[in-house]
Amino acid sequence: MQQIGEVATRVGLSLRTIRHWDELGLVTPSARSTGGFRLYTEDDVERLRFVKTLKPLDLGLDQIRALMAVIDGARADLDAGRPVGDDARDRLALYRTAAESQIEALHARIHGLELLSRELRALSEPRTGDADD
């Protein structure tokens, strides 16, 4: 088990952010020391990393919390040997569709930026025969 300072350094988050996410129920430590310090397992650290990757995706913390609740429920069902419920599957499918839509938009943006970069490179590189001899 690791204390919050170690975890913050490993994950690249501030102590304040980790505490805030704990207060919101996004990532809760698995235990507390006798002195009340938050103690994190490797699974907790991975969850922090996962939530950190979601943050820049234009998802608010409430949306991330809702997504994590669906993911947690689906994992609990699977771990218990139960199939994922219809409602959870439907919600996961909506999140997946939204993610795939964002991926397509990013691919289009990357393509446009690549075209722009090639054009700018072609215009900025010296051409043979342009120099006065």
Short mmCIF file of C-alpha atoms in Angstrom, two decimals, residues 6-118:
data_model
loop_
_atom_site.label_atom_id
_atom_site.label_comp_id
_atom_site.label_asym_id
_atom_site.label_seq_id
_atom_site.Cartn_x
_atom_site.Cartn_y
_atom_site.Cartn_z
CA GLU A 6 3.93 8.47 -3.45
CA VAL A 7 0.85 7.92 -5.59
CA ALA A 8 0.69 11.57 -6.63
CA THR A 9 4.30 11.44 -7.80
CA ARG A 10 3.81 8.18 -9.69
CA VAL A 11 0.62 9.26 -11.44
CA GLY A 12 1.55 12.90 -12.00
CA LEU A 13 -1.36 14.42 -10.12
CA SER A 14 -1.45 16.91 -7.29
CA LEU A 15 -2.43 15.85 -3.78
CA ARG A 16 -5.34 18.29 -4.05
CA THR A 17 -6.66 16.62 -7.21
CA ILE A 18 -6.45 13.14 -5.70
CA ARG A 19 -8.23 14.31 -2.54
CA HIS A 20 -10.90 16.05 -4.63
CA TRP A 21 -11.49 12.93 -6.72
CA ASP A 22 -11.77 10.95 -3.48
CA GLU A 23 -14.40 13.39 -2.17
CA LEU A 24 -16.34 12.98 -5.43
CA GLY A 25 -16.12 9.20 -5.23
CA LEU A 26 -14.12 8.86 -8.45
CA VAL A 27 -11.16 7.15 -6.84
CA THR A 28 -11.29 6.13 -3.22
CA PRO A 29 -8.32 4.67 -1.37
CA SER A 30 -8.62 1.02 -0.42
CA ALA A 31 -7.64 1.69 3.17
CA ARG A 32 -6.55 4.25 5.71
CA SER A 33 -3.66 4.01 8.11
CA THR A 34 -4.19 4.13 11.85
CA GLY A 35 -3.29 7.81 11.58
CA GLY A 36 -5.99 8.35 8.95
CA PHE A 37 -3.69 8.59 5.93
CA ARG A 38 -5.09 7.42 2.61
CA LEU A 39 -3.52 4.14 1.45
CA TYR A 40 -3.68 3.09 -2.19
CA THR A 41 -3.29 -0.31 -3.81
CA GLU A 42 -1.91 -0.85 -7.29
CA ASP A 43 -5.52 -1.18 -8.54
CA ASP A 44 -6.29 2.24 -7.01
CA VAL A 45 -3.27 3.70 -8.81
CA GLU A 46 -4.44 2.23 -12.12
CA ARG A 47 -7.89 3.72 -11.56
CA LEU A 48 -6.32 7.13 -10.93
CA ARG A 49 -4.37 6.80 -14.17
CA PHE A 50 -7.53 5.83 -16.05
CA VAL A 51 -9.52 8.78 -14.67
CA LYS A 52 -6.58 11.05 -15.50
CA THR A 53 -6.75 9.90 -19.15
CA LEU A 54 -10.48 10.70 -19.25
CA LYS A 55 -10.11 14.24 -17.92
CA PRO A 56 -8.81 15.87 -21.14
CA LEU A 57 -11.55 14.25 -23.24
CA ASP A 58 -14.07 17.04 -22.66
CA LEU A 59 -15.81 15.03 -19.95
CA GLY A 60 -16.83 16.76 -16.76
CA LEU A 61 -16.19 15.10 -13.42
CA ASP A 62 -19.89 14.22 -13.11
CA GLN A 63 -19.75 12.50 -16.51
CA ILE A 64 -16.58 10.65 -15.53
CA ARG A 65 -18.23 9.55 -12.28
CA ALA A 66 -21.26 8.25 -14.22
CA LEU A 67 -19.02 6.42 -16.69
CA MET A 68 -16.95 4.89 -13.90
CA ALA A 69 -20.13 3.72 -12.15
CA VAL A 70 -21.23 1.90 -15.31
CA ILE A 71 -17.76 0.39 -15.79
CA ASP A 72 -17.62 -0.67 -12.12
CA GLY A 73 -21.05 -2.29 -12.34
CA ALA A 74 -20.16 -4.16 -15.53
CA ARG A 75 -16.88 -5.41 -14.02
CA ALA A 76 -18.68 -6.50 -10.84
CA ASP A 77 -21.19 -8.47 -12.92
CA LEU A 78 -18.43 -10.16 -14.91
CA ASP A 79 -16.35 -10.88 -11.79
CA ALA A 80 -19.41 -12.52 -10.20
CA GLY A 81 -19.94 -14.67 -13.29
CA ARG A 82 -23.07 -12.77 -14.30
CA PRO A 83 -23.67 -11.27 -17.72
CA VAL A 84 -23.58 -7.49 -17.90
CA GLY A 85 -27.13 -6.15 -17.59
CA ASP A 86 -29.00 -4.70 -20.55
CA ASP A 87 -29.06 -1.17 -19.12
CA ALA A 88 -25.32 -1.20 -18.46
CA ARG A 89 -24.61 -2.64 -21.92
CA ASP A 90 -26.73 0.08 -23.51
CA ARG A 91 -24.95 2.81 -21.56
CA LEU A 92 -21.54 1.34 -22.36
CA ALA A 93 -22.51 1.24 -26.04
CA LEU A 94 -23.44 4.94 -25.91
CA TYR A 95 -20.09 5.83 -24.35
CA ARG A 96 -18.28 3.66 -26.92
CA THR A 97 -20.16 5.33 -29.80
CA ALA A 98 -19.26 8.77 -28.43
CA ALA A 99 -15.61 7.74 -28.09
CA GLU A 100 -15.53 6.37 -31.64
CA SER A 101 -17.10 9.58 -32.93
CA GLN A 102 -14.40 11.63 -31.20
CA ILE A 103 -11.73 9.33 -32.67
CA GLU A 104 -13.11 9.90 -36.18
CA ALA A 105 -13.13 13.66 -35.62
CA LEU A 106 -9.54 13.53 -34.41
CA HIS A 107 -8.47 11.50 -37.45
CA ALA A 108 -10.07 14.11 -39.71
CA ARG A 109 -8.33 16.90 -37.82
CA ILE A 110 -4.97 15.08 -37.99
CA HIS A 111 -5.43 14.57 -41.73
CA GLY A 112 -6.14 18.28 -42.21
CA LEU A 113 -3.11 19.24 -40.14
CA GLU A 114 -0.90 16.85 -42.13
CA LEU A 115 -2.08 18.45 -45.38
CA LEU A 116 -1.43 21.91 -43.99
CA SER A 117 2.02 20.89 -42.76
CA ARG A 118 2.97 19.46 -46.17
#
